[in-house]
Coordinates of C-alpha atoms in Angstrom, one line a residue:
Chain G
M1028 CA 0.0 0.0 0.0
A1029 CA 3.0 2.3 0.6
R1030 CA 4.7 3.9 -2.4
E1031 CA 8.0 2.4 -1.6
G1032 CA 10.9 4.5 -2.8
G1033 CA 8.8 7.5 -2.1
G1034 CA 9.2 10.7 -3.9
N1035 CA 9.4 14.3 -3.2
I1036 CA 7.1 15.9 -0.7
L1037 CA 5.5 18.9 -2.3
P1038 CA 4.6 22.1 -0.7
L1039 CA 0.9 22.1 -0.1
S1040 CA 0.0 25.5 -1.5
N1041 CA -0.2 24.5 -5.2
C1042 CA -1.2 21.0 -4.3
K1043 CA -4.2 22.0 -2.3
V1044 CA -5.8 24.1 -5.0
E1045 CA -5.3 21.4 -7.6
F1046 CA -6.5 18.8 -5.1
L1047 CA -9.8 20.6 -4.5
D1048 CA -10.2 21.6 -8.2
K1049 CA -10.2 18.0 -9.4
C1050 CA -13.3 17.2 -7.4
D1051 CA -15.8 15.3 -9.6
G1052 CA -18.6 17.8 -10.2
N1053 CA -17.1 19.6 -7.3
K1054 CA -18.4 17.0 -4.9
V1055 CA -16.8 17.2 -1.5
W1056 CA -17.2 15.2 1.6
I1057 CA -16.1 16.8 4.9
I1058 CA -15.4 15.1 8.2
L1059 CA -15.9 17.3 11.2
Q1060 CA -15.4 16.6 14.9
D1061 CA -17.9 14.7 17.0
N1062 CA -18.8 12.2 14.3
K1063 CA -20.4 15.0 12.2
E1064 CA -20.0 14.9 8.4
I1065 CA -21.1 17.2 5.6
S1066 CA -21.3 16.4 1.9
G1067 CA -22.2 18.7 -1.0
N1068 CA -20.8 20.7 -3.9
L1069 CA -17.9 23.0 -3.3
R1070 CA -18.6 26.5 -4.6
A1071 CA -15.6 28.3 -3.1
H1072 CA -12.9 27.9 -0.5
D1073 CA -10.0 29.8 1.1
E1074 CA -6.7 28.8 2.5
N1075 CA -8.2 28.5 6.0
F1076 CA -10.5 25.7 4.9
N1077 CA -13.5 28.0 5.0
M1078 CA -15.9 26.8 2.3
I1079 CA -19.2 27.7 0.7
I1080 CA -21.0 24.4 -0.1
D1081 CA -24.3 23.9 -2.0
N1082 CA -26.7 21.0 -1.9
V1083 CA -25.6 20.1 1.6
R1084 CA -26.4 16.9 3.4
E1085 CA -25.5 16.6 7.1
F1086 CA -24.7 13.4 8.9
E1087 CA -24.2 12.4 12.5
N1088 CA -23.0 9.0 13.4
Q1089 CA -23.3 8.0 9.7
K1090 CA -27.0 8.9 9.6
N1091 CA -28.5 11.7 7.4
V1092 CA -29.8 14.3 9.8
G1093 CA -30.7 17.2 7.4
Q1094 CA -30.3 18.9 4.1
R1095 CA -29.6 22.6 3.4
E1096 CA -29.4 24.6 0.2
S1097 CA -26.1 26.5 0.9
I1098 CA -23.9 27.0 3.8
L1099 CA -20.7 28.8 4.8
L1100 CA -18.7 26.3 6.6
S1101 CA -16.0 27.5 9.1
G1102 CA -12.6 25.8 8.4
Q1103 CA -11.8 25.7 12.1
K1104 CA -13.9 22.6 12.9
I1105 CA -12.8 20.6 9.9
L1106 CA -10.9 17.3 10.5
M1107 CA -10.4 16.2 6.9
V1108 CA -11.7 16.8 3.3
I1109 CA -12.3 14.0 0.8
P1110 CA -12.7 15.4 -2.7
G1111 CA -14.9 13.9 -5.4
S1112 CA -16.7 11.7 -3.1
E1113 CA -19.8 11.4 -0.8
P1114 CA -21.0 9.2 2.0
N1115 CA -22.8 6.1 0.9
Y1116 CA -24.5 5.4 4.2
S1117 CA -28.0 3.9 3.8
E1118 CA -30.6 6.5 4.6
Chain U
M308 CA -28.2 16.4 -6.3
A309 CA -24.7 16.9 -7.6
R310 CA -23.9 19.5 -10.2
E311 CA -22.4 16.9 -12.6
G312 CA -19.8 18.4 -14.9
G313 CA -18.9 20.7 -12.0
G314 CA -17.5 24.1 -12.6
N315 CA -14.8 26.3 -11.3
I316 CA -14.1 26.5 -7.6
L317 CA -13.9 30.2 -6.7
P318 CA -11.7 31.8 -4.2
L319 CA -13.8 32.4 -1.1
S320 CA -12.9 36.0 -0.4
N321 CA -15.3 37.6 -2.9
C322 CA -17.8 34.8 -2.6
K323 CA -18.1 35.1 1.2
V324 CA -19.0 38.7 1.2
E325 CA -21.6 38.2 -1.6
F326 CA -22.9 35.1 0.1
L327 CA -23.6 37.0 3.4
D328 CA -24.9 40.1 1.6
K329 CA -27.7 38.3 -0.1
C330 CA -29.2 37.3 3.2
D331 CA -33.0 37.9 3.0
G332 CA -33.5 40.8 5.4
N333 CA -30.1 40.0 6.7
K334 CA -31.5 37.0 8.4
V335 CA -28.8 34.6 9.5
W336 CA -28.8 31.2 11.2
I337 CA -25.6 30.0 12.9
I338 CA -24.8 26.6 14.0
L339 CA -22.3 26.4 16.9
Q340 CA -20.7 23.5 18.7
D341 CA -22.5 21.5 21.3
N342 CA -25.9 21.6 19.6
K343 CA -26.2 25.4 20.2
E344 CA -27.7 27.6 17.5
I345 CA -28.2 31.3 17.1
S346 CA -30.6 33.1 14.7
G347 CA -31.0 36.8 14.1
N348 CA -30.2 39.7 11.8
L349 CA -26.6 40.2 10.7
R350 CA -25.5 43.8 11.3
A351 CA -21.8 43.4 10.6
H352 CA -19.1 40.7 10.2
D353 CA -15.4 40.4 9.6
E354 CA -13.3 37.8 7.8
N355 CA -12.8 35.8 11.0
F356 CA -16.5 35.0 11.2
N357 CA -17.0 37.5 14.1
M358 CA -20.5 38.9 13.8
I359 CA -22.7 41.5 15.4
I360 CA -26.2 40.1 15.4
D361 CA -29.5 41.8 16.4
N362 CA -32.8 40.3 17.4
V363 CA -31.1 37.2 18.6
R364 CA -32.7 33.9 19.5
E365 CA -30.7 31.2 21.1
F366 CA -31.4 27.4 20.7
E367 CA -30.1 24.4 22.5
N368 CA -31.0 20.9 21.2
Q369 CA -33.5 22.6 18.9
K370 CA -35.3 24.4 21.8
N371 CA -35.4 28.1 22.1
V372 CA -33.6 29.0 25.4
G373 CA -33.5 32.8 25.2
Q374 CA -33.7 36.0 23.3
R375 CA -31.2 39.0 23.3
E376 CA -31.3 42.4 21.7
S377 CA -27.8 42.4 20.3
I378 CA -24.7 40.3 20.6
L379 CA -21.1 40.2 19.4
L380 CA -20.5 36.6 18.4
S381 CA -17.0 35.3 18.3
G382 CA -16.2 33.5 15.1
Q383 CA -14.1 30.9 16.8
K384 CA -16.9 28.7 18.0
I385 CA -18.9 28.8 14.7
L386 CA -19.4 25.6 12.9
M387 CA -21.5 26.9 9.9
V388 CA -23.6 29.8 8.7
I389 CA -26.8 29.5 6.8
P390 CA -27.8 32.8 5.3
G391 CA -31.4 34.0 4.7
S392 CA -32.8 31.4 6.9
E393 CA -33.9 30.7 10.5
P394 CA -34.8 27.6 12.5
N395 CA -38.4 26.6 12.4
Y396 CA -38.4 24.5 15.5
S397 CA -41.7 24.5 17.4
E398 CA -41.4 26.7 20.5
Chain F
M412 CA -38.7 40.0 14.5
A413 CA -36.7 40.1 11.3
R414 CA -35.8 43.5 9.7
E415 CA -37.5 42.7 6.4
G416 CA -36.0 44.5 3.5
G417 CA -32.7 44.2 5.3
G418 CA -30.0 46.7 4.8
N419 CA -26.3 46.8 4.3
I420 CA -24.0 44.5 6.1
L421 CA -21.2 46.5 7.6
P422 CA -17.7 45.5 8.0
L423 CA -17.2 44.6 11.6
S424 CA -14.1 46.6 12.4
N425 CA -15.7 50.0 13.1
C426 CA -18.9 48.4 14.3
K427 CA -17.2 46.3 16.9
V428 CA -15.5 49.3 18.6
E429 CA -18.7 51.3 18.6
F430 CA -20.7 48.3 19.8
L431 CA -18.5 47.8 22.8
D432 CA -18.2 51.6 23.5
K433 CA -21.9 52.1 24.0
C434 CA -22.0 49.7 26.9
D435 CA -24.0 51.3 29.6
G436 CA -21.5 52.1 32.3
N437 CA -19.2 49.7 30.5
K438 CA -21.2 46.8 31.7
V439 CA -20.5 43.7 29.8
W440 CA -21.8 40.1 30.0
I441 CA -19.7 37.4 28.5
I442 CA -20.8 33.9 27.6
L443 CA -18.0 31.3 27.7
Q444 CA -18.0 27.6 26.8
D445 CA -19.2 25.0 29.2
N446 CA -22.0 27.1 30.7
K447 CA -19.6 29.6 32.2
E448 CA -20.4 33.3 32.2
I449 CA -18.6 36.4 33.3
S450 CA -20.1 39.8 34.0
G451 CA -18.3 43.1 35.0
N452 CA -17.1 46.4 33.7
L453 CA -15.1 46.4 30.6
R454 CA -11.9 48.4 31.1
A455 CA -10.0 47.5 27.8
H456 CA -10.2 45.1 24.9
D457 CA -8.3 44.3 21.8
E458 CA -9.4 42.9 18.4
N459 CA -8.9 39.3 19.5
F460 CA -11.6 39.6 22.1
N461 CA -9.1 39.7 25.0
M462 CA -10.5 41.9 27.7
I463 CA -9.6 43.4 31.0
I464 CA -12.7 43.4 33.2
D465 CA -13.3 44.9 36.7
N466 CA -15.8 44.0 39.4
V467 CA -16.1 40.5 38.0
R468 CA -18.8 38.0 38.8
E469 CA -18.4 34.4 37.6
F470 CA -21.4 32.1 36.9
E471 CA -21.7 28.4 36.2
N472 CA -25.0 27.0 35.1
Q473 CA -26.5 30.3 36.0
K474 CA -25.3 30.3 39.6
N475 CA -22.9 32.9 40.9
V476 CA -19.7 31.0 41.9
G477 CA -17.3 33.9 42.7
Q478 CA -16.3 37.5 42.5
R479 CA -12.9 39.0 41.5
E480 CA -11.6 42.5 41.5
S481 CA -10.0 42.4 38.0
I482 CA -9.1 39.8 35.4
L483 CA -7.5 39.6 32.1
L484 CA -9.9 37.4 30.0
S485 CA -8.5 35.5 27.1
G486 CA -10.6 36.0 23.9
Q487 CA -10.0 32.5 22.8
K488 CA -12.7 30.9 25.0
I489 CA -15.4 33.5 24.4
L490 CA -18.6 32.4 22.8
M491 CA -20.4 35.8 22.7
V492 CA -20.4 39.3 24.3
I493 CA -23.6 41.1 25.4
P494 CA -22.9 44.8 26.0
G495 CA -24.6 47.0 28.5
S496 CA -26.2 44.1 30.3
E497 CA -25.6 41.6 33.1
P498 CA -27.2 38.3 34.3
N499 CA -30.2 38.6 36.5
Y500 CA -30.0 35.1 37.9
S501 CA -31.3 34.9 41.5
E502 CA -28.3 34.5 43.8
Chain N
M1078 CA -21.1 47.0 41.7
A1079 CA -21.2 48.6 38.2
R1080 CA -19.3 51.8 37.6
E1081 CA -22.4 53.7 36.5
G1082 CA -21.6 56.5 34.1
G1083 CA -18.9 54.3 32.7
G1084 CA -15.9 55.7 31.1
N1085 CA -13.7 55.2 28.1
I1086 CA -12.8 51.7 26.9
L1087 CA -9.1 51.6 26.4
P1088 CA -7.3 49.6 23.8
L1089 CA -5.9 46.6 25.5
S1090 CA -2.3 46.7 24.3
N1091 CA -0.9 49.2 26.8
C1092 CA -3.4 48.2 29.4
K1093 CA -2.4 44.6 29.3
V1094 CA 1.3 45.3 30.0
E1095 CA 0.5 47.6 32.8
F1096 CA -2.0 45.2 34.2
L1097 CA 0.5 42.3 34.3
D1098 CA 3.3 44.6 35.5
K1099 CA 1.5 45.6 38.6
C1100 CA 1.3 42.1 39.9
D1101 CA 2.4 42.1 43.6
G1102 CA 5.7 40.4 43.7
N1103 CA 4.8 39.2 40.2
K1104 CA 2.3 36.8 41.6
V1105 CA -0.1 35.5 39.1
W1106 CA -3.1 33.1 39.2
I1107 CA -4.2 31.5 36.0
I1108 CA -7.5 29.7 35.3
L1109 CA -7.3 27.0 32.6
Q1110 CA -10.0 24.9 31.1
D1111 CA -11.3 21.7 32.8
N1112 CA -11.1 23.1 36.3
K1113 CA -7.3 23.4 36.2
E1114 CA -5.5 26.3 37.8
I1115 CA -1.9 27.5 38.0
S1116 CA -0.3 29.9 40.4
G1117 CA 3.2 31.2 40.6
N1118 CA 5.5 34.1 39.8
L1119 CA 5.3 35.6 36.3
R1120 CA 8.8 35.9 34.8
A1121 CA 7.9 36.7 31.2
H1122 CA 5.0 36.8 28.9
D1123 CA 4.1 37.6 25.3
E1124 CA 1.1 39.0 23.6
N1125 CA -0.3 35.5 22.9
F1126 CA -0.6 34.9 26.7
N1127 CA 2.3 32.5 26.6
M1128 CA 4.1 32.8 30.0
I1129 CA 7.2 31.6 31.9
I1130 CA 6.2 31.0 35.5
D1131 CA 8.4 30.2 38.5
N1132 CA 7.4 28.6 41.8
V1133 CA 4.5 26.9 40.2
R1134 CA 1.6 25.3 42.1
E1135 CA -1.0 23.3 40.1
F1136 CA -4.6 22.8 41.1
E1137 CA -7.4 20.6 39.9
N1138 CA -10.9 21.1 41.3
Q1139 CA -9.4 23.5 43.8
K1140 CA -7.0 20.9 45.2
N1141 CA -3.2 21.3 45.0
V1142 CA -2.0 18.5 42.8
G1143 CA 1.7 19.4 42.4
Q1144 CA 4.5 21.9 42.4
R1145 CA 7.1 22.7 39.7
E1146 CA 10.1 25.0 39.7
S1147 CA 9.5 26.6 36.3
I1148 CA 7.2 26.1 33.4
L1149 CA 6.5 27.5 29.9
L1150 CA 2.7 27.8 29.8
S1151 CA 1.0 27.9 26.4
G1152 CA -1.4 30.8 26.1
Q1153 CA -3.8 28.8 24.1
K1154 CA -5.4 27.0 26.9
I1155 CA -5.8 30.0 29.3
L1156 CA -9.2 31.1 30.3
M1157 CA -8.3 34.1 32.5
V1158 CA -5.4 35.7 34.4
I1159 CA -5.8 37.2 37.9
P1160 CA -2.8 39.3 38.7
G1161 CA -1.3 39.8 42.2
S1162 CA -3.3 37.0 43.6
E1163 CA -3.1 33.3 44.4
P1164 CA -5.6 30.6 45.4
N1165 CA -6.3 30.2 49.1
Y1166 CA -7.7 26.8 48.9
S1167 CA -7.0 24.7 52.0
E1168 CA -4.3 22.1 51.2
Chain P
M136 CA 17.7 7.1 26.9
A137 CA 18.6 10.8 27.3
R138 CA 21.4 12.3 25.2
E139 CA 23.3 13.6 28.2
G140 CA 25.4 16.6 27.5
G141 CA 22.7 17.7 25.1
G142 CA 23.4 19.9 22.2
N143 CA 22.0 22.8 20.4
I144 CA 18.3 23.3 20.0
L145 CA 17.7 24.1 16.4
P146 CA 15.0 26.3 15.0
L147 CA 12.3 24.2 13.7
S148 CA 11.8 25.6 10.2
N149 CA 14.6 23.8 8.4
C150 CA 14.4 20.8 10.7
K151 CA 10.7 20.2 10.0
V152 CA 11.1 20.0 6.3
E153 CA 14.0 17.7 6.6
F154 CA 12.2 15.7 9.2
L155 CA 9.2 15.1 6.9
D156 CA 11.3 14.6 3.8
K157 CA 13.1 11.6 5.2
C158 CA 10.0 9.6 5.6
D159 CA 10.6 6.1 4.3
G160 CA 8.5 5.9 1.1
N161 CA 6.8 9.0 2.4
K162 CA 5.0 6.9 5.0
V163 CA 3.5 9.0 7.7
W164 CA 1.5 8.2 10.9
I165 CA -0.6 10.9 12.4
I166 CA -2.1 10.9 15.9
L167 CA -5.2 13.1 16.2
Q168 CA -7.4 13.9 19.2
D169 CA -9.9 11.5 20.6
N170 CA -7.9 8.3 19.9
K171 CA -8.1 8.8 16.2
E172 CA -5.1 8.0 14.0
I173 CA -4.3 8.3 10.3
S174 CA -1.6 6.5 8.3
G175 CA -0.7 6.8 4.6
N176 CA 1.7 8.4 2.2
L177 CA 2.5 12.1 2.5
R178 CA 2.1 13.8 -0.8
A179 CA 2.3 17.5 0.4
H180 CA 2.2 19.6 3.5
D181 CA 2.4 23.2 4.6
E182 CA 3.7 24.9 7.7
N183 CA 0.4 24.7 9.4
F184 CA 0.5 20.9 9.4
N185 CA -2.1 20.7 6.7
M186 CA -1.4 17.6 4.6
I187 CA -2.5 15.8 1.5
I188 CA -2.2 12.1 2.2
D189 CA -2.7 9.1 -0.1
N190 CA -3.5 5.5 0.6
V191 CA -5.1 6.5 3.9
R192 CA -6.0 4.1 6.7
E193 CA -8.1 5.4 9.6
F194 CA -7.9 4.1 13.1
E195 CA -10.0 4.6 16.2
N196 CA -8.9 3.1 19.5
Q197 CA -6.2 1.2 17.6
K198 CA -8.8 -0.5 15.3
N199 CA -8.8 0.1 11.5
V200 CA -12.2 1.8 10.8
G201 CA -11.7 2.6 7.1
Q202 CA -9.6 3.3 4.0
R203 CA -9.6 6.3 1.7
E204 CA -7.7 7.0 -1.5
S205 CA -6.7 10.6 -0.8
I206 CA -7.6 13.2 1.8
L207 CA -6.8 16.8 2.7
L208 CA -6.1 16.7 6.4
S209 CA -6.5 19.8 8.5
G210 CA -3.5 20.6 10.6
Q211 CA -5.6 22.0 13.4
K212 CA -6.6 18.7 14.9
I213 CA -3.2 17.0 14.7
L214 CA -1.5 16.0 18.0
M215 CA 1.7 14.6 16.6
V216 CA 3.3 13.2 13.4
I217 CA 5.5 10.1 13.3
P218 CA 7.5 10.0 10.0
G219 CA 8.5 6.8 8.2
S220 CA 6.2 4.6 10.3
E221 CA 2.7 3.1 10.4
P222 CA 0.6 1.5 13.1
N223 CA 1.0 -2.3 13.4
Y224 CA -2.3 -2.9 15.2
S225 CA -3.7 -6.3 14.3
E226 CA -6.7 -5.8 12.0
Chain Q
M42 CA 7.1 30.6 48.0
A43 CA 6.5 33.9 46.3
R44 CA 9.4 36.2 45.4
E45 CA 8.1 39.1 47.3
G46 CA 9.3 42.4 46.0
G47 CA 9.0 40.9 42.5
G48 CA 10.9 42.3 39.7
N49 CA 10.5 43.2 36.1
I50 CA 8.4 41.2 33.8
L51 CA 10.4 40.4 30.7
P52 CA 9.1 40.0 27.2
L53 CA 8.9 36.3 26.5
S54 CA 10.7 36.1 23.1
N55 CA 14.3 36.1 24.4
C56 CA 13.3 34.4 27.6
K57 CA 11.6 31.5 25.8
V58 CA 14.7 30.6 23.7
E59 CA 17.0 30.8 26.7
F60 CA 14.5 28.9 28.8
L61 CA 14.4 26.0 26.3
D62 CA 18.1 26.1 25.6
K63 CA 19.0 25.5 29.2
C64 CA 17.3 22.1 29.2
D65 CA 19.7 19.6 30.8
G66 CA 20.7 17.3 28.0
N67 CA 17.8 18.9 26.1
K68 CA 15.4 16.9 28.2
V69 CA 11.9 18.2 28.0
W70 CA 8.6 17.2 29.6
I71 CA 5.4 18.3 27.9
I72 CA 1.9 18.3 29.4
L73 CA -0.9 17.9 26.9
Q74 CA -4.6 18.0 27.3
D75 CA -6.6 15.0 28.5
N76 CA -4.0 13.8 31.0
K77 CA -1.5 13.0 28.2
E78 CA 2.2 13.7 28.7
I79 CA 5.3 13.4 26.5
S80 CA 8.9 13.3 27.5
G81 CA 12.1 13.2 25.4
N82 CA 14.9 15.2 24.0
L83 CA 14.1 18.5 22.3
R84 CA 15.8 18.6 18.9
A85 CA 14.1 21.7 17.5
H86 CA 11.2 24.0 18.1
D87 CA 9.5 27.1 16.7
E88 CA 7.6 30.0 18.2
N89 CA 4.3 28.2 17.9
F90 CA 5.5 25.5 20.3
N91 CA 5.8 23.0 17.5
M92 CA 8.7 20.7 18.4
I93 CA 10.7 17.8 17.1
I94 CA 11.4 15.4 20.0
D95 CA 13.6 12.3 20.1
N96 CA 13.6 9.3 22.4
V97 CA 9.9 9.9 23.1
R98 CA 8.0 8.4 26.0
E99 CA 4.2 8.8 26.1
F100 CA 2.1 8.8 29.2
E101 CA -1.6 8.7 29.9
N102 CA -2.9 9.2 33.5
Q103 CA 0.7 9.0 34.6
K104 CA 1.3 5.5 33.0
N105 CA 3.8 4.9 30.3
V106 CA 1.8 3.9 27.2
G107 CA 4.5 3.8 24.5
Q108 CA 7.9 4.9 23.2
R109 CA 8.8 6.4 19.8
E110 CA 12.1 7.2 18.2
S111 CA 11.2 10.7 16.9
I112 CA 8.0 12.8 16.6
L113 CA 6.9 16.1 15.3
L114 CA 4.6 17.5 18.0
S115 CA 2.0 20.1 17.1
G116 CA 2.2 23.1 19.4
Q117 CA -1.6 23.5 19.4
K118 CA -2.4 20.9 21.9
I119 CA 0.3 21.7 24.4
L120 CA -0.7 22.9 27.9
M121 CA 2.8 23.5 29.3
V122 CA 6.5 22.7 28.9
I123 CA 8.8 21.7 31.8
P124 CA 12.4 22.0 30.7
G125 CA 15.3 19.8 31.9
S126 CA 13.0 17.4 33.6
E127 CA 11.1 14.1 33.0
P128 CA 8.3 12.2 34.7
N129 CA 9.3 9.9 37.5
Y130 CA 6.2 7.8 37.4
S131 CA 6.8 4.2 38.3
E132 CA 6.5 2.0 35.2

């Protein structure tokens, strides 16, 4: 599973933009603290992980607990971002 | 629900201002940590999510627990902002 | 309760100073995390919500748990600030 | 208890230095999160509330749980600072 | 176990880059809060500990709870980074 | 226990470097949140309390729960640093 032999570790700044840009249809899946998750379409973001997300679905403990049209998500509570993906929890 | 084909991901800086400006009657609904929520009218904000809010209603676990005329809300505890909207929990 | 028709959303920087300056007798009521609250007289503050407060009363779960002459309150743990007001919990 | 009539609210920057300088014998009492407290002699500090403290006593739930000669205290976990004072919990 | 006699303490900036670059095959093991851990291959990072990681395995309480192709990990929730290593918990 | 008569309070910037440099054999003992502790040899640090530490021992509730050769410790979760010292918990 490891890329043995490794390679160069790139500075994140370019990488992060490219990483988020390649989201399929801008889909993004965001893991927050306390077993909360958000999925939706990424409209905009800044370097502090703040994001505007459309077509939002909210999850708690892997259960869908709500939908929202658009939100401004604070980057401070984000644990990780998974681009081009969405949860496939049964609803 | 996904905007297949996607589009460009915009830098947040312009987007965020526009996003908050289009609030209907400046209504704003803010989700904090620990199942706390705030709704009211957004009078002012800065880039760190600090906000002055008027006609404030506070919620805990989706129950209204108080009203306040005006508050200065620290951006540090904000999870997400939903513009032009307010909770419709029965009170 | 909403100011229908809305207005302009102001940048916070001017607003925040004015907001705190108009405190009645400099009274300030601060909501912290974990059901802690502080009330007192605001002597000084900076843009990070750090504050020097005099005649301090501390509350936990809406009960007065102590008084202090003067404190330097870190802005990092502040949830919201209510100017010109103080808790009226029975003591 | 309130200074009715109030006064001017000062910018914190000068105030904070003066506030910490007037500590009696540099005594300082620091309230952290989770019912932890530190008392000791303030040797140095910066604008982020980081501090070097000598003759340190640590408290949890108002009980002395240890002493240390000198520590470097991170400002990030500090709730408030009480200058010129120390806990008088029975030990 | 201690390097008695010690040496110089270096500024972190150069050291950190070198430290992360020497990861064997870019393997990296990251300890987060709340007994969460991440392992994978480090593709990029910035000075705020934000990282893009490939071939990700997630752990909770030392149990593998999932795999992901690639993530953007926020630096804000990271407790520590162990380069060139991975958990050997039985799965 | 207090240095009555006190003295001047120094700015932290010089003090902090000197403070960490005088670690005996670079030994350092770090208290984190949630009753976690780290001890080891300080190889490098920056002004945000980020540190590279060698010969690491980890503790939880004063029990040794692991060793690691080298780690990059995020400064964000650090409560306090005790230089030139290490835990003497029975193992």
